[in-house]
């Protein structure tokens, strides 16, 4: 057992670091953020430019096959790059969905023409994608998608999309979207779905940003009002949409790490040393605070170690263990706890927003709201626990009253 | 990055697991409730597999099996709640001799452990001060009031008070001059005795007793954490098996989220404990400066995991779980005993934070 980089890993780390030193500015503090005050649109533009810069240097998609234009690297190399990049001021990544989910699914299930047309522009930051999956009545139960794709009856070889999507990240900035739509309502719910892509600027596509609890709007409602898509915009076979979607979601699950910002317990300790506790003594001298610091360390370090274990398995050519599935639950709770701790220590001043309190507080606010969202996004805590219970522990499934029943008959 | 046991070590774990599931099982701990010597045959058999040489230097009978292997033995012993003196012998007394660096004493005593004898460490391990026997330079008189596996050990490393009132460590045969009184304990996995010494011949270990005691507690925390981890996995497996089988309202109870989510929570704590245990094993084997921090974290995570797994195993079993006949009670009792043997959770939590403060610097 050891945590050292192997010789090739160390060489890769040095290469990443040297390139980053030459192309980005090193952070002065761990909680320093890129582009404070930038609007969302400007941040997305900056992300496009940074993605282009990375792609030209070969860091655009580290784990992708070389055939797709990736580096053909290992998950460990991806991790090394992220660790290094985390020490530099770079824009918030707008391409996680494009490169981590959509394009891998398109590359696996799409046509040669689609691969030739779309992979490179996404990799070089020229085209941003969103994924049109969730709907008002299809969240955790994603198979209940109601957006219809109906064959055109006017002689055009294509489909008309009608329906509403929701929680679509960056739809307002995206160039294209991958849509999951129902093509055959007479089949059971998972069997009648097909994937397409749409031009987000096509007639009938209407995007309305959702203002989140934090006041920001990263997510959107997307209305598809009789949007025409030619059959060449179908990704994969008709009624194979669930398989395509699973490829996208599994790609997301493989892109491990990056959940917990580095140095979190050190920040907790620093806050406790600065903030007053009882009778003028620093908070760190209070046993209750010390207990919370211990918890913070246990959770952040535990998550890092889980990731280290998964990377070890991948490095040995084995599948990572199922324990990673609970990492998201622990991660979200840890961030929430950290934010509450930071609020407690700051006292009534923390009623005021980061507009007044500055950069490092803006980071606490992000974690505070982000954690609440993280408990829902990509599988709620409850769905994850079902999945752990059933797939990992082998407990019997939830009662499914919708199994084998045509979608049309489900309410 | 290489954060896992090697293939060879995993094979050893498999062999140990097979051994424990055949030769030990939870029926042994039930026998140990009435018969303190119930584990002796299994301990001998385990010794023949090389377990009793773990961490011993080659000139004292060791075969190159180290700290990582001992952690695996602990994990597999915990899974079946093995009432075997591995912790007292290998995890405590051997560690005291190793840390003391007193080579003459090592040459004298460690080969006996390698040959399969059980030994123990008679000292308060919970950070509290207790009554100590007195050592006059040659003989030991007085009492060690709570000694793990004191009834089966053939020799002991004893924390004593010397003629000047200072603390010292001595080693002695537990011969006819020692009176052993088995104490009524909750947990038969960790049986304890009171030892009364009546002029027992002993030799002083040349070492700083306080430093050795701290070192032993730190290392034992790692081994004990692995043992708790194995037990937590054992309790979870028991709860899952029952939840799949037991039916209520027309379905197995494991199909209900009330049970399913609870067991997913148990699983989560176990997995967090596992990685902290592995990290501590690494720190121990590598003699890394992170050991203080890692041992405390493993200790806390594994104590929490076993406490929760054991209590929710009873809850999952319902009324049956509350009976003497079901093994749920064995886990429940072991969870508490193992949580306090090396001192309460709050002490380890404080130890962890002190290490963190040091790591972070001023």
XYZ file of C-alpha atoms in Angstrom:
773
model
C 0.000 0.000 0.000
C 1.127 3.521 -0.724
C -0.219 6.814 -2.013
C 2.716 7.758 -4.148
C 2.498 8.563 -7.813
C 4.080 5.847 -9.929
C 6.939 7.091 -12.120
C 4.657 7.643 -15.151
C 2.038 9.287 -12.905
C 4.629 11.648 -11.458
C 5.780 12.521 -14.967
C 2.191 13.216 -16.022
C 1.646 15.397 -12.947
C 4.756 17.394 -13.736
C 3.574 17.842 -17.300
C 0.126 19.065 -16.156
C 1.658 21.435 -13.629
C 4.112 22.907 -16.090
C 1.374 23.491 -18.651
C -0.947 25.050 -16.064
C 1.827 27.347 -14.775
C 2.291 28.589 -18.318
C -1.406 29.008 -19.103
C -3.231 29.938 -15.899
C -2.748 31.907 -12.741
C -2.047 30.043 -9.510
C -4.558 30.581 -6.667
C -3.335 32.625 -3.725
C -5.812 30.961 -1.343
C -7.628 27.594 -1.658
C -11.024 29.287 -1.698
C -10.138 31.882 -4.301
C -12.552 31.897 -7.255
C -12.077 32.679 -10.916
C -13.780 35.720 -12.358
C -15.627 37.173 -9.383
C -18.338 39.423 -10.636
C -18.558 37.772 -14.036
C -22.081 37.152 -15.283
C -23.139 33.644 -16.220
C -22.924 34.216 -19.957
C -19.417 35.627 -19.569
C -18.436 32.646 -17.421
C -19.689 30.220 -20.103
C -17.686 32.140 -22.718
C -14.604 31.905 -20.515
C -15.238 28.188 -20.097
C -15.410 27.746 -23.884
C -12.079 29.506 -24.271
C -10.443 27.474 -21.500
C -11.786 24.216 -22.977
C -10.280 25.171 -26.346
C -6.974 25.960 -24.703
C -6.952 22.591 -22.873
C -7.966 20.673 -26.001
C -5.133 22.183 -28.028
C -2.701 21.059 -25.340
C -4.154 17.534 -25.211
C -5.912 17.940 -21.844
C -9.399 18.458 -23.306
C -10.702 14.955 -22.627
C -8.125 12.924 -20.791
C -9.958 9.597 -20.557
C -11.459 9.624 -24.071
C -10.088 7.258 -26.692
C -7.505 8.712 -29.005
C -9.816 7.857 -31.893
C -12.241 10.477 -30.530
C -9.486 13.038 -30.054
C -8.946 12.300 -26.383
C -5.693 11.574 -24.622
C -6.484 7.878 -24.137
C -5.496 8.357 -20.498
C -6.470 6.612 -17.276
C -8.964 7.778 -14.639
C -5.901 8.303 -12.434
C -4.504 10.770 -14.963
C -7.850 12.562 -15.062
C -7.679 12.787 -11.276
C -4.103 14.063 -11.354
C -5.038 16.746 -13.846
C -8.010 17.837 -11.720
C -5.907 17.964 -8.561
C -3.420 20.182 -10.319
C -6.021 22.345 -12.043
C -7.730 22.853 -8.677
C -4.742 24.938 -7.618
C -5.220 27.415 -10.441
C -7.781 30.063 -11.249
C -9.851 28.629 -14.094
C -13.465 29.242 -15.160
C -16.274 27.114 -13.777
C -16.543 24.161 -16.151
C -19.598 24.400 -18.419
C -18.598 21.321 -20.430
C -19.118 18.602 -17.822
C -22.431 17.518 -19.381
C -21.194 17.889 -22.966
C -17.993 15.917 -22.581
C -18.836 13.731 -19.602
C -22.288 12.538 -20.671
C -23.697 13.528 -24.048
C -20.771 13.073 -26.404
C -19.725 9.676 -24.922
C -23.324 8.463 -25.489
C -23.416 9.954 -28.977
C -20.059 8.392 -29.776
C -21.259 4.988 -28.584
C -24.706 4.938 -30.189
C -24.705 7.606 -32.922
C -23.915 7.290 -36.610
C -20.487 7.821 -38.174
C -21.764 11.076 -39.637
C -22.874 12.280 -36.191
C -19.502 11.408 -34.639
C -17.657 13.169 -37.448
C -19.836 16.251 -37.116
C -20.091 16.725 -33.333
C -17.230 15.240 -31.342
C -14.519 17.710 -32.264
C -16.480 20.969 -31.935
C -17.534 19.939 -28.419
C -14.019 18.899 -27.450
C -12.637 22.265 -28.582
C -15.287 24.243 -26.719
C -16.975 25.552 -29.856
C -20.268 23.758 -29.236
C -21.888 23.396 -25.846
C -24.440 20.638 -25.233
C -27.231 20.136 -22.772
C -29.148 17.017 -21.932
C -32.937 17.223 -22.142
C -33.943 14.443 -19.742
C -36.026 15.293 -16.659
C -39.596 16.501 -16.930
C -42.089 17.932 -14.461
C -43.546 14.420 -14.012
C -40.391 12.399 -14.650
C -37.655 13.038 -12.094
C -36.473 10.090 -10.040
C -38.842 8.011 -12.184
C -37.194 9.129 -15.411
C -38.802 6.325 -17.436
C -42.087 8.274 -17.217
C -40.910 10.800 -19.833
C -43.989 12.221 -21.623
C -42.354 14.364 -24.322
C -43.616 12.856 -27.569
C -41.750 12.336 -30.819
C -44.239 11.636 -33.584
C -43.439 10.680 -37.151
C -44.205 13.472 -39.575
C -47.220 12.731 -41.727
C -46.588 15.539 -44.213
C -44.001 13.638 -46.269
C -40.928 14.965 -44.440
C -38.596 12.197 -43.168
C -38.519 13.223 -39.575
C -40.229 13.699 -36.259
C -42.118 16.352 -34.370
C -41.122 16.845 -30.725
C -43.781 18.060 -28.284
C -43.359 18.387 -24.565
C -41.599 20.038 -21.683
C -38.223 19.347 -20.116
C -36.945 20.725 -16.841
C -33.715 21.044 -14.778
C -31.699 21.303 -17.965
C -28.259 22.641 -17.072
C -26.988 25.485 -19.293
C -29.841 25.083 -21.840
C -29.843 28.867 -22.245
C -26.254 28.792 -23.510
C -26.188 25.403 -25.248
C -25.881 24.994 -28.995
C -27.383 21.516 -29.051
C -29.399 19.289 -26.767
C -29.828 15.532 -26.544
C -33.530 14.767 -26.038
C -35.154 11.669 -24.592
C -38.651 11.360 -26.088
C -41.445 8.837 -26.263
C -41.949 7.320 -29.692
C -44.198 4.392 -28.760
C -46.649 4.827 -25.877
C -48.028 1.312 -26.419
C -44.844 -0.232 -25.089
C -43.878 -0.434 -21.391
C -42.318 2.788 -20.170
C -38.617 2.047 -20.724
C -39.179 0.367 -24.087
C -40.905 3.133 -26.024
C -38.233 5.851 -25.749
C -35.877 7.206 -28.428
C -33.016 9.735 -28.359
C -32.595 12.666 -30.740
C -30.561 15.802 -30.857
C -32.010 19.245 -31.415
C -30.482 22.535 -32.409
C -31.289 24.725 -29.407
C -31.947 27.611 -31.793
C -34.454 25.656 -33.915
C -37.999 26.939 -34.308
C -40.225 25.838 -31.443
C -37.472 25.468 -28.819
C -38.184 27.825 -25.952
C -35.857 28.107 -22.949
C -36.924 29.650 -19.638
C -34.276 29.864 -16.924
C -35.327 28.642 -13.460
C -34.280 30.911 -10.688
C -32.763 28.623 -8.042
C -32.922 28.942 -4.276
C -29.507 30.619 -4.443
C -30.834 33.251 -6.841
C -28.713 31.979 -9.730
C -30.144 30.325 -12.832
C -28.033 27.443 -14.099
C -31.052 25.269 -14.846
C -33.905 25.775 -17.247
C -37.294 24.712 -18.356
C -37.238 23.844 -22.039
C -40.456 23.769 -24.041
C -40.483 21.800 -27.273
C -43.359 23.165 -29.333
C -43.732 20.974 -32.421
C -39.992 21.065 -33.046
C -39.145 19.345 -36.319
C -36.114 17.048 -36.286
C -35.095 15.085 -39.390
C -34.605 11.351 -38.850
C -30.863 11.885 -39.288
C -30.987 13.568 -35.850
C -32.000 10.334 -34.200
C -29.243 8.913 -31.916
C -29.353 5.115 -31.901
C -32.220 2.880 -32.911
C -35.882 3.748 -32.567
C -37.030 2.700 -29.075
C -33.425 2.262 -27.873
C -33.440 5.638 -26.095
C -33.189 4.208 -22.596
C -29.968 2.402 -23.493
C -28.473 5.620 -24.913
C -29.515 7.529 -21.789
C -27.994 4.897 -19.515
C -24.690 5.199 -21.387
C -24.745 8.924 -20.698
C -25.630 8.511 -17.024
C -23.080 5.741 -16.463
C -20.384 7.922 -18.052
C -21.270 10.536 -15.476
C -20.914 8.043 -12.643
C -17.500 7.008 -13.891
C -16.265 10.568 -13.784
C -15.533 10.268 -10.103
C -14.006 12.783 -7.807
C -14.182 16.481 -7.530
C -17.058 16.299 -5.040
C -15.257 17.707 -2.057
C -13.110 20.798 -2.456
C -9.589 20.172 -1.171
C -8.466 21.578 2.145
C -11.937 21.692 3.704
C -11.011 20.539 7.212
C -8.058 22.912 7.190
C -10.489 25.727 6.405
C -12.727 24.565 9.248
C -9.762 24.630 11.615
C -8.678 28.073 10.410
C -12.206 29.440 10.990
C -12.247 27.951 14.496
C -8.923 29.566 15.315
C -10.154 32.972 14.169
C -13.667 32.945 15.591
C -14.324 33.674 19.245
C -15.927 31.021 21.440
C -16.853 31.469 25.082
C -15.271 34.095 27.307
C -13.026 35.434 24.590
C -11.223 32.148 23.982
C -10.991 31.027 20.361
C -13.711 28.611 19.235
C -11.136 25.864 18.681
C -10.792 25.562 22.451
C -14.437 24.545 22.753
C -14.894 20.757 22.875
C -18.085 20.945 20.814
C -16.232 22.691 18.019
C -13.400 20.178 18.247
C -15.939 17.385 17.828
C -17.269 19.057 14.675
C -13.753 19.409 13.333
C -13.161 15.700 13.909
C -16.376 14.920 11.976
C -15.341 17.207 9.145
C -11.967 15.505 8.858
C -13.468 12.011 9.064
C -15.908 12.685 6.236
C -13.655 14.614 3.874
C -10.714 12.283 4.373
C -13.001 9.232 4.113
C -14.335 10.425 0.769
C -10.854 11.092 -0.515
C -9.810 7.604 0.557
C -12.840 6.019 -1.142
C -11.793 7.740 -4.310
C -8.208 6.567 -3.842
C -9.512 3.020 -3.501
C -11.566 3.298 -6.681
C -8.602 4.686 -8.597
C -6.469 1.828 -7.307
C -9.025 -0.686 -8.590
C -9.176 1.035 -11.990
C -5.397 1.119 -12.118
C -5.313 -2.650 -11.555
C -7.827 -3.153 -14.339
C -10.632 -3.990 -11.906
C -14.056 -2.375 -11.538
C -14.288 0.063 -8.610
C -16.310 -1.279 -5.691
C -19.951 -0.358 -5.131
C -19.060 1.817 -2.117
C -18.662 4.828 -4.407
C -22.427 4.954 -4.800
C -22.795 6.231 -1.234
C -20.064 8.841 -1.658
C -22.543 11.363 -3.032
C -24.755 11.061 0.050
C -21.829 11.503 2.423
C -20.367 14.269 0.260
C -23.515 16.376 0.185
C -24.047 16.020 3.920
C -20.436 16.953 4.586
C -20.684 20.135 2.515
C -23.957 21.064 4.186
C -22.397 20.509 7.625
C -19.368 22.583 6.664
C -21.541 25.463 5.528
C -23.561 25.368 8.768
C -20.299 25.337 10.736
C -19.019 28.358 8.827
C -22.291 30.209 9.476
C -22.153 29.380 13.196
C -18.618 30.659 13.474
C -19.307 33.857 11.569
C -22.299 34.631 13.739
C -24.871 37.245 12.730
C -22.554 38.705 10.127
C -23.357 35.687 7.977
C -26.913 37.006 7.553
C -25.291 39.333 5.036
C -24.461 38.027 1.572
C -21.063 37.599 -0.064
C -21.708 40.810 -1.974
C -20.450 42.406 1.218
C -18.430 39.568 2.746
C -16.258 38.786 -0.243
C -14.817 35.868 -2.159
C -14.230 33.318 0.527
C -17.795 33.748 1.771
C -19.162 33.349 -1.722
C -17.589 29.904 -1.682
C -19.404 29.024 1.561
C -22.674 30.179 0.014
C -22.033 28.003 -3.031
C -21.475 24.969 -0.820
C -24.517 25.785 1.308
C -26.928 25.843 -1.631
C -24.956 23.423 -3.752
C -25.203 20.733 -1.079
C -28.986 20.948 -0.971
C -29.051 20.518 -4.744
C -26.460 17.772 -4.708
C -28.726 15.646 -2.516
C -31.231 15.668 -5.396
C -29.262 15.883 -8.646
C -28.159 12.679 -10.361
C -30.315 10.489 -8.093
C -31.829 11.673 -4.820
C -30.445 10.345 -1.549
C -33.548 8.152 -1.354
C -33.082 6.663 -4.820
C -29.399 6.034 -4.086
C -30.338 4.217 -0.883
C -32.847 2.069 -2.775
C -30.166 1.208 -5.251
C -27.626 0.364 -2.532
C -30.221 -1.763 -0.742
C -31.204 -3.663 -3.859
C -28.066 -3.849 -5.985
C -25.382 -3.949 -3.349
C -27.055 -5.650 -0.392
C -29.419 -7.796 -2.461
C -32.614 -6.750 -0.685
C -35.908 -7.299 -2.528
C -37.075 -4.556 -4.896
C -39.635 -1.873 -4.301
C -43.116 -2.873 -5.389
C -43.413 -1.956 -9.085
C -46.960 -1.638 -10.233
C -45.863 -0.306 -13.630
C -43.844 -3.311 -14.795
C -44.721 -4.629 -18.267
C -47.702 -2.263 -18.565
C -48.005 -0.115 -21.713
C -47.044 3.505 -20.954
C -50.456 4.641 -22.249
C -52.180 2.891 -19.325
C -49.945 4.413 -16.644
C -51.011 7.557 -14.893
C -1.657 5.206 -6.145
C -1.840 1.783 -4.566
C -4.436 1.906 -1.813
C -5.535 -1.673 -1.313
C -4.204 -4.941 -0.044
C -2.046 -6.947 -2.434
C -3.345 -10.080 -4.146
C -1.266 -12.207 -1.773
C -2.773 -10.454 1.220
C -6.257 -10.902 -0.208
C -5.562 -14.637 -0.558
C -4.512 -14.728 3.070
C -7.755 -12.984 3.986
C -9.712 -15.630 2.076
C -7.853 -18.393 3.882
C -8.509 -16.747 7.240
C -12.170 -16.264 6.365
C -12.517 -19.940 5.424
C -10.823 -20.919 8.650
C -13.039 -18.693 10.769
C -16.240 -19.830 9.068
C -15.330 -23.505 9.561
C -13.315 -23.733 12.767
C -14.596 -20.791 14.749
C -18.083 -19.493 13.828
C -20.270 -17.610 16.277
C -21.009 -20.824 18.182
C -17.521 -20.575 19.680
C -18.239 -17.294 21.407
C -21.369 -18.861 22.894
C -19.238 -21.681 24.269
C -16.774 -19.125 25.584
C -19.501 -17.563 27.719
C -19.273 -20.560 30.066
C -15.861 -21.956 29.207
C -12.979 -19.500 29.227
C -10.751 -22.004 27.442
C -13.166 -22.618 24.562
C -10.959 -20.892 22.018
C -7.708 -22.688 22.776
C -7.899 -25.361 20.062
C -8.808 -22.774 17.419
C -5.961 -20.497 18.584
C -3.503 -23.386 18.192
C -4.834 -24.169 14.719
C -4.560 -20.506 13.768
C -0.968 -20.534 15.038
C -0.211 -23.421 12.711
C -1.341 -21.186 9.826
C 1.392 -18.747 10.865
C -0.909 -16.232 12.528
C 1.029 -16.228 15.796
C 4.175 -14.979 14.052
C 2.608 -11.855 12.580
C 4.782 -8.747 12.982
C 7.516 -10.685 14.777
C 11.099 -10.169 13.599
C 12.707 -13.144 11.884
C 15.192 -13.734 14.693
C 12.227 -14.164 17.045
C 10.300 -16.663 14.955
C 8.695 -14.301 12.437
C 8.084 -15.345 8.827
C 7.742 -11.978 7.163
C 4.014 -11.528 7.852
C 3.532 -7.938 8.958
C 1.105 -5.328 10.234
C -1.166 -5.509 7.184
C -1.583 -9.248 7.645
C -2.398 -8.788 11.314
C -5.076 -6.262 10.327
C -6.640 -8.882 8.066
C -6.577 -11.449 10.857
C -8.358 -8.907 13.056
C -11.010 -8.241 10.430
C -11.780 -11.914 9.922
C -11.768 -12.610 13.658
C -14.289 -9.792 14.103
C -16.626 -11.102 11.432
C -17.374 -14.232 13.505
C -16.789 -12.614 16.913
C -13.893 -14.987 17.519
C -13.110 -15.323 21.248
C -9.398 -15.781 20.567
C -6.489 -14.092 22.360
C -5.001 -12.533 19.204
C -5.459 -8.962 20.419
C -3.956 -9.495 23.883
C -1.097 -11.543 22.462
C -0.199 -10.014 19.107
C -1.953 -6.664 19.299
C -0.876 -5.669 22.812
C 1.900 -7.633 24.548
C 3.952 -8.322 21.405
C 3.612 -4.648 20.449
C 4.848 -3.564 23.886
C 7.923 -5.740 23.469
C 8.465 -4.506 19.905
C 8.108 -0.824 20.756
C 10.315 -1.166 23.846
C 13.228 -2.046 21.554
C 14.638 -4.114 24.434
C 16.306 -6.777 22.305
C 17.204 -9.118 25.121
C 13.571 -9.212 26.249
C 12.379 -9.657 22.690
C 14.699 -12.653 22.216
C 13.392 -14.157 25.406
C 9.648 -13.683 25.050
C 8.652 -13.219 21.414
C 9.662 -16.741 20.305
C 7.142 -18.073 22.810
C 4.423 -16.082 21.065
C 5.647 -17.359 17.720
C 5.349 -20.890 19.100
C 1.675 -20.326 19.840
C 1.553 -19.238 23.468
C -1.006 -16.652 24.489
C 0.221 -13.613 26.402
C -1.246 -10.360 27.581
C -0.619 -6.762 28.499
C -1.653 -5.819 32.025
C -2.103 -2.040 31.993
C -5.015 0.383 31.973
C -5.613 0.908 28.251
C -8.379 3.466 28.454
C -6.307 6.475 29.430
C -7.532 6.277 32.989
C -5.256 5.542 35.906
C -5.811 2.455 37.978
C -4.169 0.557 40.766
C -0.773 -0.810 39.696
C 1.249 -3.699 41.148
C 4.618 -2.839 42.700
C 7.948 -3.971 41.308
C 10.875 -4.073 43.739
C 13.493 -4.743 41.078
C 12.938 -8.495 41.050
C 9.445 -9.329 42.146
C 5.972 -8.138 41.476
C 3.390 -7.716 44.216
C -0.139 -6.341 44.037
C -2.857 -6.422 41.491
C -3.710 -5.608 37.881
C -7.439 -5.155 38.153
C -8.617 -5.699 34.561
C -6.530 -7.756 32.163
C -7.718 -8.861 28.740
C -7.439 -12.647 28.300
C -5.701 -12.833 31.656
C -7.033 -16.347 32.243
C -5.317 -17.976 29.228
C -2.073 -15.991 28.951
C 1.132 -17.756 29.943
C 3.096 -14.559 30.423
C 2.347 -10.858 30.633
C 3.873 -7.457 30.092
C 2.778 -5.542 33.186
C 2.668 -1.841 33.931
C 3.948 -1.545 37.485
C 5.161 1.023 39.978
C 8.853 0.823 40.813
C 10.549 1.450 44.155
C 10.819 5.186 43.326
C 7.118 5.482 42.601
C 7.643 5.775 38.848
C 5.878 3.686 36.245
C 7.764 0.858 34.597
C 7.030 -2.097 32.355
C 8.020 -5.575 33.453
C 7.585 -9.017 31.941
C 6.716 -12.079 33.963
C 5.546 -15.644 33.644
C 2.039 -16.041 34.952
C 3.089 -18.905 37.188
C 1.651 -20.359 40.383
C 2.487 -17.148 42.254
C -0.258 -15.364 40.308
C -3.868 -15.704 41.260
C -6.296 -15.226 38.363
C -9.903 -14.277 38.926
C -12.156 -14.292 35.889
C -14.341 -11.175 35.941
C -18.035 -11.250 35.064
C -18.085 -9.483 31.691
C -20.798 -8.741 29.121
C -18.764 -9.701 26.089
C -17.209 -13.160 25.823
C -15.096 -11.993 22.862
C -13.089 -9.803 25.223
C -12.883 -11.765 28.495
C -11.063 -10.093 31.372
C -9.456 -11.268 34.571
C -8.011 -9.700 37.662
C -4.436 -10.776 38.292
C -3.026 -10.772 41.820
C 0.746 -11.075 42.030
C 2.308 -12.582 45.147
C 6.034 -12.014 44.718
C 6.060 -13.027 41.075
C 9.516 -13.064 39.443
C 9.683 -10.351 36.772
C 12.242 -8.506 34.673
C 12.140 -4.858 33.824
C 11.826 -3.818 30.181
C 14.411 -1.228 29.380
C 12.204 1.489 27.924
C 10.176 4.595 28.673
C 6.926 3.041 29.959
C 4.749 6.014 29.079
C 5.972 6.150 25.510
C 5.482 2.409 25.038
C 1.988 2.551 26.522
C 0.992 5.313 24.088
C 2.478 3.428 21.172
C 0.700 0.220 22.122
C -2.642 1.993 22.414
C -2.176 3.596 19.027
C -1.334 0.329 17.294
C -4.008 -1.613 19.157
C -6.505 1.028 18.026
C -5.781 0.043 14.437
C -6.078 -3.702 15.036
C -9.185 -3.259 17.123
C -10.727 -1.045 14.446
C -10.254 -3.809 11.879
C -11.848 -6.241 14.293
C -14.815 -3.884 14.748
C -15.058 -3.468 10.982
C -15.276 -7.236 10.495
C -17.914 -7.444 13.209
C -19.895 -4.569 11.657
C -19.883 -6.417 8.328
C -20.968 -9.582 10.150
C -23.869 -7.789 11.822
C -24.942 -6.210 8.523
C -24.841 -9.574 6.755
C -27.013 -11.023 9.505
C -29.549 -8.185 9.240
C -29.658 -8.389 5.435
C -30.221 -12.154 5.478
C -33.113 -11.754 7.892
C -34.636 -8.816 5.997
C -34.737 -10.895 2.815
C -36.438 -13.799 4.512
C -38.810 -12.349 7.092
C -42.186 -11.358 5.651
C -44.727 -8.852 6.918
C -47.775 -7.382 5.210
C -47.246 -9.728 2.287
C -43.654 -8.837 1.477
C -40.118 -9.417 2.760
C -39.399 -6.617 5.241
C -36.261 -5.689 3.263
C -38.516 -4.446 0.456
C -39.714 -1.603 2.713
C -37.696 1.579 2.699
C -37.850 1.751 6.479
C -35.589 -1.292 6.599
C -33.857 -0.889 3.241
C -32.671 2.661 3.875
C -31.582 1.819 7.384
C -29.412 -1.013 6.086
C -28.030 1.261 3.359
C -27.028 3.635 6.182
C -25.293 0.766 7.996
C -23.487 -0.045 4.762
C -22.405 3.589 4.392
C -20.882 3.718 7.875
C -19.132 0.405 7.286
C -17.610 1.633 4.023
C -16.413 4.870 5.608
C -14.897 2.833 8.431
C -13.248 0.507 5.921
C -11.295 3.237 4.157
C -10.209 4.807 7.446
C -9.065 1.364 8.632
C -7.105 0.790 5.433
C -5.501 4.194 5.762
C -4.467 3.438 9.345
C -3.090 0.069 8.239
C -1.008 1.850 5.636
C 0.248 4.394 8.166
C 1.144 1.627 10.623
C 2.920 -0.550 8.065
C 4.770 2.431 6.593
C 5.554 3.888 10.027
C 4.190 7.147 8.616
C 3.829 10.367 10.633
C 0.094 10.226 9.804
C -0.339 7.245 12.144
C -1.637 9.267 15.102
C -4.333 10.865 13.021
C -5.162 7.744 11.024
C -5.353 5.411 14.025
C -7.734 7.743 15.848
C -9.919 8.174 12.774
C -10.068 4.411 12.185
C -10.914 3.894 15.817
C -13.791 6.403 15.766
C -15.190 5.328 12.396
C -15.099 1.627 13.271
C -16.590 2.169 16.723
C -19.445 4.165 15.188
C -19.968 1.597 12.436
C -20.139 -1.355 14.795
C -22.347 0.446 17.304
C -24.857 1.324 14.608
C -24.701 -2.047 12.822
C -25.167 -3.947 16.072
C -28.080 -1.872 17.349
C -29.886 -1.832 14.001
C -29.332 -5.565 13.582
C -31.458 -6.049 16.692
C -34.014 -3.568 15.373
C -34.238 -5.352 12.005
C -34.842 -8.662 13.764
C -37.658 -7.175 15.845
C -38.583 -9.100 18.985
C -36.492 -12.079 17.913
C -33.442 -9.842 17.971
C -33.959 -9.254 21.658
C -33.701 -12.926 22.605
C -30.756 -14.804 24.043
C -30.967 -17.393 21.262
C -30.344 -14.967 18.399
C -26.764 -13.784 17.885
C -27.798 -10.124 17.694
C -27.056 -9.752 21.404
C -23.476 -10.963 20.867
C -22.768 -8.117 18.434
C -24.554 -5.622 20.663
C -22.415 -6.556 23.665
C -19.179 -6.707 21.703
C -19.900 -3.289 20.209
C -19.862 -1.656 23.644
C -16.949 -3.623 25.078
C -14.783 -2.957 22.029
C -15.783 0.716 22.119
C -14.307 1.218 25.607
C -11.437 -1.259 25.844
C -8.989 1.346 24.543
C -10.813 4.344 25.987
C -14.038 6.114 25.057
C -14.833 7.727 21.739
C -14.317 11.259 23.069
C -10.678 10.520 23.922
C -9.939 9.386 20.381
C -11.810 12.318 18.979
C -9.613 14.660 21.020
C -6.507 12.736 19.978
C -7.554 13.145 16.360
C -8.070 16.890 16.662
C -4.698 17.330 18.394
C -3.026 15.514 15.497
C -4.902 17.688 13.023
C -3.777 20.838 14.823
C -0.196 19.624 14.657
C -0.496 18.699 10.986
C -1.941 22.074 10.090
C 0.732 23.926 12.070
C 0.151 27.177 13.874
